[in-house]
Short mmCIF file of C-alpha atoms in Angstrom, two decimals:
data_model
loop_
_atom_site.label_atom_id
_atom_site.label_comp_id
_atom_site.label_asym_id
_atom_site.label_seq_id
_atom_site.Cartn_x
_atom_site.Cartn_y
_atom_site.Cartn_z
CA UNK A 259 -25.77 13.12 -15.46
CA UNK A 260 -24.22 16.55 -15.07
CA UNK A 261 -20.69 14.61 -13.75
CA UNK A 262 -17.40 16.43 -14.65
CA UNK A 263 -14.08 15.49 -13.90
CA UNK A 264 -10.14 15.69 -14.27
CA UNK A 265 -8.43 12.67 -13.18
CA UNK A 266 -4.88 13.23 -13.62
CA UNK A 267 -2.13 10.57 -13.04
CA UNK A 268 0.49 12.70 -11.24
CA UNK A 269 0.98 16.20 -9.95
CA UNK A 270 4.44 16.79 -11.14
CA UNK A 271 6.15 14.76 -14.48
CA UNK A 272 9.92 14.47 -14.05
CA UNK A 273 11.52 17.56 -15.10
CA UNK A 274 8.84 19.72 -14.88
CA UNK A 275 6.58 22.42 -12.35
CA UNK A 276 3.74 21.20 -10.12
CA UNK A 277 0.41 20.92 -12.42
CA UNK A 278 2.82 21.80 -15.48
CA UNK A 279 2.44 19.06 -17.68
CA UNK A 280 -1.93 19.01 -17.60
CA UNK A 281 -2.35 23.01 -17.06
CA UNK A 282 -3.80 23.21 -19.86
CA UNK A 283 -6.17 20.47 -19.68
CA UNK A 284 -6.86 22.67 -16.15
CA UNK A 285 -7.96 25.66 -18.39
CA UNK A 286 -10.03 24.33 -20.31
CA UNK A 287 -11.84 21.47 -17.45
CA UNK A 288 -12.61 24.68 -15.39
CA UNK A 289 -12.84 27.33 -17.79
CA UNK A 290 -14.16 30.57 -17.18
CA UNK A 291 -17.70 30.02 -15.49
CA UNK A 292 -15.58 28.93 -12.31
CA UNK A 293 -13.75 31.56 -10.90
CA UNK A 294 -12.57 29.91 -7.02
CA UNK A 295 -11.61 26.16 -6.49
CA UNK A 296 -12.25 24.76 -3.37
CA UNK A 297 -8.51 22.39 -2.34
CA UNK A 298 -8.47 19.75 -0.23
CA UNK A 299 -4.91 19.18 0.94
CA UNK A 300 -5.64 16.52 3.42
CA UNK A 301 -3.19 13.93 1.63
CA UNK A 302 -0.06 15.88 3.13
CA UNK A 303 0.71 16.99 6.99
CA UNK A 304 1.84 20.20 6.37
CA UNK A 305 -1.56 21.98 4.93
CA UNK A 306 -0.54 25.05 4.71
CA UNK A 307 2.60 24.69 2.96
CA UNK A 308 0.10 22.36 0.40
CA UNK A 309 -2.36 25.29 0.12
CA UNK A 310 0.43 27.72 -0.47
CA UNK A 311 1.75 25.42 -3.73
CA UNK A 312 -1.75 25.03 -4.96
CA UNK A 313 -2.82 28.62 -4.63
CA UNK A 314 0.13 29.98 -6.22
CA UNK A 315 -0.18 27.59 -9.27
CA UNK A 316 -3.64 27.76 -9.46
CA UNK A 317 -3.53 32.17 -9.52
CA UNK A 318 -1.12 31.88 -12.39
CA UNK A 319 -4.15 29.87 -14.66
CA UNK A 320 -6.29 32.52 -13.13
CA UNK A 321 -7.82 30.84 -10.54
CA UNK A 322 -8.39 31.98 -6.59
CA UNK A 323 -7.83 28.82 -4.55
CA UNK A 324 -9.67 28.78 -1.04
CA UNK A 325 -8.07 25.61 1.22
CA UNK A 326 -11.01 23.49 2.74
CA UNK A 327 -8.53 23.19 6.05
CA UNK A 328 -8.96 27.11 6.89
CA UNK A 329 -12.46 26.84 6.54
CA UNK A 330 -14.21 26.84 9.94
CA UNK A 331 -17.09 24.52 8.31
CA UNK A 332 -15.60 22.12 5.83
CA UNK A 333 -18.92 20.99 4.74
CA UNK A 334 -20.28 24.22 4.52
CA UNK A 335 -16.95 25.09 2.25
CA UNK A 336 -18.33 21.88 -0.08
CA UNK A 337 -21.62 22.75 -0.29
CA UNK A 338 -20.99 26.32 -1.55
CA UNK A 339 -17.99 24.98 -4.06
CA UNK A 340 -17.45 26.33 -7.57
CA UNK A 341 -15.29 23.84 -8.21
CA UNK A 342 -12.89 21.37 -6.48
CA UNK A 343 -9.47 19.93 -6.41
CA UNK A 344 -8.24 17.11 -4.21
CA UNK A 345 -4.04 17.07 -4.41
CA UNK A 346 -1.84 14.24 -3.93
CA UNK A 347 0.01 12.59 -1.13
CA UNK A 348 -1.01 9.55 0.92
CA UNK A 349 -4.33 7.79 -0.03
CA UNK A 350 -5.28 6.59 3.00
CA UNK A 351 -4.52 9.84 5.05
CA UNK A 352 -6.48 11.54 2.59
CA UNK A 353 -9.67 9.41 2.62
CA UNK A 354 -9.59 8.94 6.36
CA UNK A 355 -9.67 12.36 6.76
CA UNK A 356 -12.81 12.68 4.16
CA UNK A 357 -14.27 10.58 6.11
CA UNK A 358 -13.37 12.49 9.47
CA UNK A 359 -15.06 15.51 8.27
CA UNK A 360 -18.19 14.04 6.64
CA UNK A 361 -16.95 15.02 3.39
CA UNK A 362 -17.66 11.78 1.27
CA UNK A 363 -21.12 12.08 0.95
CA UNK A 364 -21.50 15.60 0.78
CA UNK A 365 -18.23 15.77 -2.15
CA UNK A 366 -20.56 13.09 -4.22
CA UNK A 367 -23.71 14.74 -3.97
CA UNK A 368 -22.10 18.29 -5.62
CA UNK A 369 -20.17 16.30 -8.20
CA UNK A 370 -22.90 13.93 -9.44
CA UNK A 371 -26.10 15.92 -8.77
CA UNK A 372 -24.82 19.80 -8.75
CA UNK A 373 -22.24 19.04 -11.55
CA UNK A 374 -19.39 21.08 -9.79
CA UNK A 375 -16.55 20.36 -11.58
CA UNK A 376 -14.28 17.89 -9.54
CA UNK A 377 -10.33 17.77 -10.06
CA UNK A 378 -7.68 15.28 -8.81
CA UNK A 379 -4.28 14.69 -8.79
CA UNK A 380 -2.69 10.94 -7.48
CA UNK A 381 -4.26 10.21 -4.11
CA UNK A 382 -7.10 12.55 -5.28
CA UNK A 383 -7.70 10.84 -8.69
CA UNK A 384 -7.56 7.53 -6.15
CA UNK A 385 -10.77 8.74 -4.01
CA UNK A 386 -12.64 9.71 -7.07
CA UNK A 387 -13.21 6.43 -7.68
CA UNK A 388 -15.19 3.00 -6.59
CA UNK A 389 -12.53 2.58 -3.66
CA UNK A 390 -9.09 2.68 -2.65
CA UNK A 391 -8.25 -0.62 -3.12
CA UNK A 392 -5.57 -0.06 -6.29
CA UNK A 393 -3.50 2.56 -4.44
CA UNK A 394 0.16 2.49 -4.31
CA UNK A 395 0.41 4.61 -0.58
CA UNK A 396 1.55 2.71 2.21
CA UNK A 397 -1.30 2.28 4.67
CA UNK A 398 0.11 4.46 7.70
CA UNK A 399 -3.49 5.35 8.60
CA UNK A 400 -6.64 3.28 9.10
CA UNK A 401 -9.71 4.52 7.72
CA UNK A 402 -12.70 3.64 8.44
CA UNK A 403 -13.63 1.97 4.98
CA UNK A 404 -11.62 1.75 1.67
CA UNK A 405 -14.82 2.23 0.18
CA UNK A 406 -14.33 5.92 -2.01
CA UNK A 407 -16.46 8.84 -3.37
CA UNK A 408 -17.78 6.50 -6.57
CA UNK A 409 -17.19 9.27 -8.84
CA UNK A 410 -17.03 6.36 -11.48
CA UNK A 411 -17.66 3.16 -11.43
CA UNK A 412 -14.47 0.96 -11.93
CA UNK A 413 -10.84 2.40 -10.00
CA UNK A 414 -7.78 3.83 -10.94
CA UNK A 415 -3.76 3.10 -10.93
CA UNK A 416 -2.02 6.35 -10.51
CA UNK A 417 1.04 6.57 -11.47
CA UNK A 418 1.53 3.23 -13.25
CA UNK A 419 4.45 1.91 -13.98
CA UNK A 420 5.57 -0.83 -16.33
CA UNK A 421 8.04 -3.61 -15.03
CA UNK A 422 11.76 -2.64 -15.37
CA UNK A 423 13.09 -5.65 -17.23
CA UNK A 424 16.59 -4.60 -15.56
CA UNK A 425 15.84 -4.43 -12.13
CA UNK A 426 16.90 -7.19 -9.71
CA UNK A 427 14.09 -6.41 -6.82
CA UNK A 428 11.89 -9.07 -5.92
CA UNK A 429 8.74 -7.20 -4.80
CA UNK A 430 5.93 -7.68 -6.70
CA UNK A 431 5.52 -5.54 -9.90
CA UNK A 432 2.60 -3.36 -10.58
CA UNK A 433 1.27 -5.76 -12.71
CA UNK A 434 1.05 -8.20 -10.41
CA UNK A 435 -0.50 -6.18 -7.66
CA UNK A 436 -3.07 -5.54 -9.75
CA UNK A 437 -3.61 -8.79 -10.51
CA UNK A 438 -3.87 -10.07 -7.15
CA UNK A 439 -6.95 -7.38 -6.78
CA UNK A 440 -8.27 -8.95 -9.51
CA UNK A 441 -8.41 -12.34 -7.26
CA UNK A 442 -10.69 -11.41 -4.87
CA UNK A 443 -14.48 -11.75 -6.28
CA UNK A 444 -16.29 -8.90 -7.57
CA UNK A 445 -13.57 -6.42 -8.36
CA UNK A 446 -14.26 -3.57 -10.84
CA UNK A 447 -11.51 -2.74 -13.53
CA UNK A 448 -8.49 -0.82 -12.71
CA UNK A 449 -7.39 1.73 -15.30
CA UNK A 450 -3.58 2.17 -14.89
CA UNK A 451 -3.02 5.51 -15.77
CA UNK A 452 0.88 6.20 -16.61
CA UNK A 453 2.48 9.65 -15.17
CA UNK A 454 1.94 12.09 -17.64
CA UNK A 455 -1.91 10.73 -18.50
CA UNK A 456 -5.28 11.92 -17.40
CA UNK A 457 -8.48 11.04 -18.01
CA UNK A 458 -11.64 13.47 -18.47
CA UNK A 459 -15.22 12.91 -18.00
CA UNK A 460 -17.74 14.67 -18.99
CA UNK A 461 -21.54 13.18 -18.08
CA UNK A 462 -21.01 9.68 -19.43
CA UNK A 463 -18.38 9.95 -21.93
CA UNK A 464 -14.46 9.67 -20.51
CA UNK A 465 -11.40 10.35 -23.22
CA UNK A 466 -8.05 9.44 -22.29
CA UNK A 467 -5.47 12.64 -22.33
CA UNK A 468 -2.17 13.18 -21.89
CA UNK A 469 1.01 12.00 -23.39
CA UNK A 470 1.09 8.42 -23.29
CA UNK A 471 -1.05 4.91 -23.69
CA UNK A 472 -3.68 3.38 -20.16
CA UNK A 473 -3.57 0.27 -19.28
CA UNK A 474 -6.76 -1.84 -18.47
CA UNK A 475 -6.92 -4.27 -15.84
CA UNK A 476 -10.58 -6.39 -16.14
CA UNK A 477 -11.29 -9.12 -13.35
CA UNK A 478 -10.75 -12.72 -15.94
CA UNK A 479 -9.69 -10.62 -18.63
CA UNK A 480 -6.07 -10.09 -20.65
CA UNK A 481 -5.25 -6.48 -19.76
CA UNK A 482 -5.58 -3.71 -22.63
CA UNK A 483 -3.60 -0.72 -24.00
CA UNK A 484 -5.59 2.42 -24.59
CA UNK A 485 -4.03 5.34 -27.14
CA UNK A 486 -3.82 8.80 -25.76
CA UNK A 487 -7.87 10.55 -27.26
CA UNK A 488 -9.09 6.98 -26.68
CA UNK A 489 -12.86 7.40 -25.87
CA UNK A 490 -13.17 4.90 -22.68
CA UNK A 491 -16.95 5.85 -21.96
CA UNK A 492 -17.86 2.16 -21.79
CA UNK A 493 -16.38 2.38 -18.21
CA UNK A 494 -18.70 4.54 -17.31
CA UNK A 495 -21.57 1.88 -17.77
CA UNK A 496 -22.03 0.22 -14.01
CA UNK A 497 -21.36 -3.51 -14.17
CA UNK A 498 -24.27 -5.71 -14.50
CA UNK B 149 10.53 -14.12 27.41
CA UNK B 150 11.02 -17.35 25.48
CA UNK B 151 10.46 -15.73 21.93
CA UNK B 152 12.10 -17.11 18.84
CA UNK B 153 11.63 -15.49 15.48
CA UNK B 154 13.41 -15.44 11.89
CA UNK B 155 12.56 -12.76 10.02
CA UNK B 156 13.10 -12.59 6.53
CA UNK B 157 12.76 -9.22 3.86
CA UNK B 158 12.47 -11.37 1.09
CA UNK B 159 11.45 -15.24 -0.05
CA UNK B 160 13.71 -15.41 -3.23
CA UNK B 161 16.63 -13.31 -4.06
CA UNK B 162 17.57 -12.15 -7.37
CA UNK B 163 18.99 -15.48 -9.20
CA UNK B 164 18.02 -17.78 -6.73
CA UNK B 165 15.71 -20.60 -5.73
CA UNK B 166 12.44 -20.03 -2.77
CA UNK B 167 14.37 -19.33 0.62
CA UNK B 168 17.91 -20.42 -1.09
CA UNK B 169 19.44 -17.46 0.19
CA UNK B 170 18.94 -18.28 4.06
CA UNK B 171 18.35 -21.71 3.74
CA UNK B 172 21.44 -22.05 6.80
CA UNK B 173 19.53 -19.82 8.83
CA UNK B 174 16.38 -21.76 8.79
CA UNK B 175 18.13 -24.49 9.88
CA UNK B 176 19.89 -23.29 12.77
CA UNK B 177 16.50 -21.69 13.92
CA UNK B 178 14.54 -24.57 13.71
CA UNK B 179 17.56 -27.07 14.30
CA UNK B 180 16.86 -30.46 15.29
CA UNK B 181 14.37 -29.86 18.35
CA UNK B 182 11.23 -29.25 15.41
CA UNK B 183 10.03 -31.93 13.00
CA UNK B 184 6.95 -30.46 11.71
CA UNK B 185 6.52 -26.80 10.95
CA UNK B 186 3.23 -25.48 10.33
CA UNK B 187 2.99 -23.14 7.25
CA UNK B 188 0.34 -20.48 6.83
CA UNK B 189 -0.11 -19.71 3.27
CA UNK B 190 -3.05 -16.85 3.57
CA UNK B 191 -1.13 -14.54 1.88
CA UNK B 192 -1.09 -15.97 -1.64
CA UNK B 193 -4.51 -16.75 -3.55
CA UNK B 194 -3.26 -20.78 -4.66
CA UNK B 195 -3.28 -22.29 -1.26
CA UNK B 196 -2.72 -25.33 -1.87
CA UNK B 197 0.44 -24.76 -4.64
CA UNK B 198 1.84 -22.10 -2.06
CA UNK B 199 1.85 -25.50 0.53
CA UNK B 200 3.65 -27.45 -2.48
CA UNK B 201 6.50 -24.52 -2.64
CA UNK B 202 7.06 -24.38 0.93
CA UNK B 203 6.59 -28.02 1.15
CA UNK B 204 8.95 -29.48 -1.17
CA UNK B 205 11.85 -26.55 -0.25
CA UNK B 206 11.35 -27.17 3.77
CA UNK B 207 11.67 -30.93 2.91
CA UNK B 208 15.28 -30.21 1.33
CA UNK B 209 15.89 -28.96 4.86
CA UNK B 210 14.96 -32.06 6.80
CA UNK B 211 11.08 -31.02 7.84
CA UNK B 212 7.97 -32.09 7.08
CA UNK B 213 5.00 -29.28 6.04
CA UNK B 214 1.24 -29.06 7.39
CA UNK B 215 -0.42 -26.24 5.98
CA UNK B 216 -2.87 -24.95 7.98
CA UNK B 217 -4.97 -24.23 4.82
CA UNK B 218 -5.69 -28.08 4.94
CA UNK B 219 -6.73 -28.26 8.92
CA UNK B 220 -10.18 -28.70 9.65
CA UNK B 221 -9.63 -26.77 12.84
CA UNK B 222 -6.84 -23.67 12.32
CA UNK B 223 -6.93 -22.83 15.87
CA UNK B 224 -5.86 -26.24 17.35
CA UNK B 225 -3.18 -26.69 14.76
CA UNK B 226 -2.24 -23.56 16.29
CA UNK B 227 -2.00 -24.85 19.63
CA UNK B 228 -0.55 -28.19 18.26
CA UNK B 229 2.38 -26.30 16.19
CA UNK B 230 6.21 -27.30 16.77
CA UNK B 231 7.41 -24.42 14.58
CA UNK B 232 5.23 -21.88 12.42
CA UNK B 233 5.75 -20.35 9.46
CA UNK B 234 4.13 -17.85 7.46
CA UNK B 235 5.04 -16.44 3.94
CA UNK B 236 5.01 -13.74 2.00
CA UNK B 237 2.29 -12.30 -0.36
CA UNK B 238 -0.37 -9.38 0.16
CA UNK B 239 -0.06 -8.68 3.43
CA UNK B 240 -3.49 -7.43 3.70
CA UNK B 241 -5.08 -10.23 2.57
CA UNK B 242 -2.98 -12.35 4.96
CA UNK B 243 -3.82 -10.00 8.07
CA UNK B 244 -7.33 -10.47 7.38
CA UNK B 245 -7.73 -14.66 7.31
CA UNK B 246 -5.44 -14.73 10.49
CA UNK B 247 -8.47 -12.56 11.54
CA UNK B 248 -11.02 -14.18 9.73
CA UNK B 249 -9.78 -17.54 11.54
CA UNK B 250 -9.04 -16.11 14.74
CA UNK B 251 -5.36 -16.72 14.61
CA UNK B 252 -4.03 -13.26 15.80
CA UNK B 253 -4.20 -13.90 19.70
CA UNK B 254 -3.57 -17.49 19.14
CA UNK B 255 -0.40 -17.39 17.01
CA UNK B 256 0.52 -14.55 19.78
CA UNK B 257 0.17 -16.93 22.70
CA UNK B 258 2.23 -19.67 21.36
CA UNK B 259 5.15 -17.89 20.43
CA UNK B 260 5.64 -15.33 23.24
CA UNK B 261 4.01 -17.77 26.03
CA UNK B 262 4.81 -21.26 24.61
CA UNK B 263 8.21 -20.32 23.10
CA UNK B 264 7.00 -21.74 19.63
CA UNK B 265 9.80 -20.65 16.99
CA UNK B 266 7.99 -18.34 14.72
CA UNK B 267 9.60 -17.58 11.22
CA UNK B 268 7.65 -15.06 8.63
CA UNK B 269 8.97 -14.03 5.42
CA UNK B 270 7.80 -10.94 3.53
CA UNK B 271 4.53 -10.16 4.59
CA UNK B 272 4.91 -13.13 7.24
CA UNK B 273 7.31 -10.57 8.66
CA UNK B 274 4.94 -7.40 8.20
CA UNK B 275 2.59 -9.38 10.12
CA UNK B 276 4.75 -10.26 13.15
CA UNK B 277 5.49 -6.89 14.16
CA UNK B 278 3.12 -3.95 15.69
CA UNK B 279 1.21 -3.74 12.50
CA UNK B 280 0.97 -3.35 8.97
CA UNK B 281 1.36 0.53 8.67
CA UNK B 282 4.24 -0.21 6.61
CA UNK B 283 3.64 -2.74 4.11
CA UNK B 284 4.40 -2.02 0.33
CA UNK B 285 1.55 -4.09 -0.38
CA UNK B 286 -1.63 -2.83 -2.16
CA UNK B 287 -4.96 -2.88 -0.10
CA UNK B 288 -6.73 -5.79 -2.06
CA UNK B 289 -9.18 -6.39 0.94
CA UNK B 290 -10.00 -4.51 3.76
CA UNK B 291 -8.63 -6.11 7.17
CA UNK B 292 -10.64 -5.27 10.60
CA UNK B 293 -7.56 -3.46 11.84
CA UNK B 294 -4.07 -2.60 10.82
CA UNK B 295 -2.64 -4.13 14.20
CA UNK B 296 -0.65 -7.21 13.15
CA UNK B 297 0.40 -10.15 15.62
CA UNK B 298 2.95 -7.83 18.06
CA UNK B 299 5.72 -10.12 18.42
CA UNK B 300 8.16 -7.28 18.56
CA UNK B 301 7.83 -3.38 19.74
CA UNK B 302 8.31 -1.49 16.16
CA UNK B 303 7.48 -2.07 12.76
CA UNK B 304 9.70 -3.37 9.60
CA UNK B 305 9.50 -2.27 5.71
CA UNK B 306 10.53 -6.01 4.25
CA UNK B 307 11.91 -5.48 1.13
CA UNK B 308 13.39 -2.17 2.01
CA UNK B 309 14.65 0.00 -1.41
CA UNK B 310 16.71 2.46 -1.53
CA UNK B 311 15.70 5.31 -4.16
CA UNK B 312 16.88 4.94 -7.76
CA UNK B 313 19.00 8.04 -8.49
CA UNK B 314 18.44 7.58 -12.04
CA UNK B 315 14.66 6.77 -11.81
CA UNK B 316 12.29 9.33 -13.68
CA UNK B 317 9.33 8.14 -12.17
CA UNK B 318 7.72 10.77 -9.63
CA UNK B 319 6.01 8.73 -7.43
CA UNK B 320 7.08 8.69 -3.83
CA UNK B 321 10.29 6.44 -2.78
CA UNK B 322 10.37 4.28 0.27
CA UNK B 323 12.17 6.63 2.92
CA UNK B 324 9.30 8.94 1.69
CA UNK B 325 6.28 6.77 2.53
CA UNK B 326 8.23 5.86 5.66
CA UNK B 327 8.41 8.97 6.40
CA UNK B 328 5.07 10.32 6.18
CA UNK B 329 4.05 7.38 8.50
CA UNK B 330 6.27 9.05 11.08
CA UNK B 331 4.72 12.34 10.54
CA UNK B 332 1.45 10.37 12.41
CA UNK B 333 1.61 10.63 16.30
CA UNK B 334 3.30 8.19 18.29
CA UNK B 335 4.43 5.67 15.75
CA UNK B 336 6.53 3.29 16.28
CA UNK B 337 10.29 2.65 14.77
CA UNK B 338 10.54 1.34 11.48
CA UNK B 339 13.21 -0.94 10.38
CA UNK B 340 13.94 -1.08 6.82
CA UNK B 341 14.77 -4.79 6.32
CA UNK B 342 17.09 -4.72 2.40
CA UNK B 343 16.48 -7.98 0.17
CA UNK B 344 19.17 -10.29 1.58
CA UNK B 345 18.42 -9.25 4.92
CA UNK B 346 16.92 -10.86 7.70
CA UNK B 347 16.11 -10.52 11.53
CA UNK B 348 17.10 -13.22 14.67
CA UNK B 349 15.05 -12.68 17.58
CA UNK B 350 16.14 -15.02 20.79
CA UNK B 351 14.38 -13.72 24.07
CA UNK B 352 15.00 -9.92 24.25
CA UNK B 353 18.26 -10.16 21.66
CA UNK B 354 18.03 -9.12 18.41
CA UNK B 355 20.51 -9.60 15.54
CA UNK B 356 20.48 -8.31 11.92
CA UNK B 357 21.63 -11.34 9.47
CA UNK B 358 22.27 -11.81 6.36
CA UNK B 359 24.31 -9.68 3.19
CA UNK B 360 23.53 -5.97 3.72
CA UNK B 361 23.12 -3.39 5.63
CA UNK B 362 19.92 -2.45 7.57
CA UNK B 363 18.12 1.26 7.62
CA UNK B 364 16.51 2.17 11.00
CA UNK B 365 13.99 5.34 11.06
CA UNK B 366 12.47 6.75 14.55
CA UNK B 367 10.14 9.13 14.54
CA UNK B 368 11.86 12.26 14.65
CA UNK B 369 15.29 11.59 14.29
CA UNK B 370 17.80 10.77 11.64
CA UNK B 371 17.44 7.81 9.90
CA UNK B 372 20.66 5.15 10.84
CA UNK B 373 22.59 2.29 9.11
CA UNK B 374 23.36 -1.03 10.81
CA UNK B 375 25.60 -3.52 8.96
CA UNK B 376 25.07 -7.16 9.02
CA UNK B 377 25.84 -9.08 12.26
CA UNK B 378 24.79 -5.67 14.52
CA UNK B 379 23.35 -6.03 18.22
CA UNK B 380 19.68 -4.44 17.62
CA UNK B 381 18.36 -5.73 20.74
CA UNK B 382 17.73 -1.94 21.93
CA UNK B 383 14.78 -2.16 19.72
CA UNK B 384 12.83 -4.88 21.81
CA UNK B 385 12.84 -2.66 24.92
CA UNK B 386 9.44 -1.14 24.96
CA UNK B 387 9.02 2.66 24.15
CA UNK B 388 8.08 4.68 26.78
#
């Protein structure tokens, strides 16, 4: 499988620029046989203003970005990709819209049988997986499935976040929304992936990056902490 | 319009017991005219110890419990119902067994036609309004719509936060995700309902209860505070 991807945890770690903390890790996923990224900034309203933040960072790792909404054939756009990069913002916007412009299939297709490189950020990283069932977004839109671009085959937790053992809210903690996934039958693992972590794949292998431990959510399971170079390819192996 | 509703932000408040915190107010909206109050525990994965919570705590107040989890026909103890009652949890998973059971038009009869006191906490209160466009819940299941029971003309964020200025975390804060669901065409207002807060709907009069303030956002337009004890019936009259 020719699969490549950048799942990263959050667009922007506190204190720092937008793509600052991973751009690295951007450098080297994309490297220097892609030379234009194809962004879909579907997650926000204001597209233009997204394009504008994604093609100026993007230029200054020496990347052209072309913006899938200014394309008058967004299928077209994905079928001639380099590479691609879905940003952040609401999950459900995002994947409603996907959907809206017959991009799921066509997005898995180039990722899994082309082996264009695929990027995400947050709500992107969110989509790349089994479904968005593990988002944090509020549901403001309805789409017409939660079912996602099965990139991989378990989901993700962007931005996770450990209780705070001083807070005095009542609303259910990560970990417990997690857990209540993990209720329903026949619900694949949930990597919790901490702001500041990312995960690549690369055919079947996937290493944890970034600066700090994953957490692993399996259905009947006691959850798991994952170093950052962990080699988490056994997710990759579909559920029997 | 005969409607009655109590609606609560939160079940348990920071140091104290299920429903302590407006244990008067349940009273006084049930008062002496109900006996039995039907609970609907669909929001919570332990049915039957969800019944034994709400059981043993309404019992302290001088009712007696059927959970509808335990009727061999939901819709006719429905139609049967002195009181209802429906508590907090995933809100998505709720939505969908009041679907799943055919509750939604039913529960939406009795209470707006039939005058049946209706009191939801949490998601119970997500559930009551337009729809559930702005839970905090994750999406653990997939309901057949968004559009929740319509008891009132706008929507409520239970469990309303106000951002933590010390937070590091980057992921979006409440007014945020409120906000973005305003950026969607004609949505309806959102009122942000604090923990300690709750909601008294008699007829077309609506009064915020409880210890703190509310937050009100419209689409559009500034957001605005309302302390405890305001007049909020303005927000039953039906947009135009």
């Amino acid at each position: 499988m020719k699969r490549r991807l950048l799942l990263v945890s959050n667009s922007t770690l506190h204190g720092g620029g937008y793509l600052e903390h991973c751009q690295q890790q951007i450098k080297d996923f994309f490297g220097h046989g892609v030379k234009r990224v194809l962004f879909i900034p579907y997650a926000l309203h204001n597209r233009d203003a997204y394009a504008k933040t994604a093609r100026d960072k993007f230029k200054t790792l020496g990347y052209e970005v072309d913006s899938i909404h200014e394309a008058s054939d967004p299928v077209k756009a994905v079928r001639e990709a380099q590479g691609i990069f879905i940003g952040g913002g609401n999950t459900f916007r995002l994947l409603k819209s996907l959907y809206d412009n017959s991009l799921v299939s066509e997005i898995k297709k180039r990722v899994l049988q082309d082996g264009v490189p695929y990027m995400g950020s947050s709500a992107g990283t969110n989509v790349s997986t089994v479904s968005i069932h593990t988002t944090n977004d509020m549901p403001i839109v309805y789409p017409p499935s939660f079912a996602a671009l099965g990139l991989v085959p378990f989901n993700i937790n962007p931005h996770y976040l450990d209780p705070d053992p001083h807070s005095r809210h009542m609303g259910e903690t990560r970990e417990q929304r997690i857990t209540q996934f993990h209720e329903e039958p026949d619900t694949p693992p949930v990597l919790g992936l901490r702001e500041g972590s990312l995960l690549l794949v690369e055919g079947n292998r996937a290493t944890l990056l970034g600066t700090c431990k994953a957490r692993l959510f399996t259905r009947g399971n006691p959850t798991t902490e994952y170093e950052t170079g962990s080699d988490l390819s056994f997710l990759l192996t579909d559920r029997q």
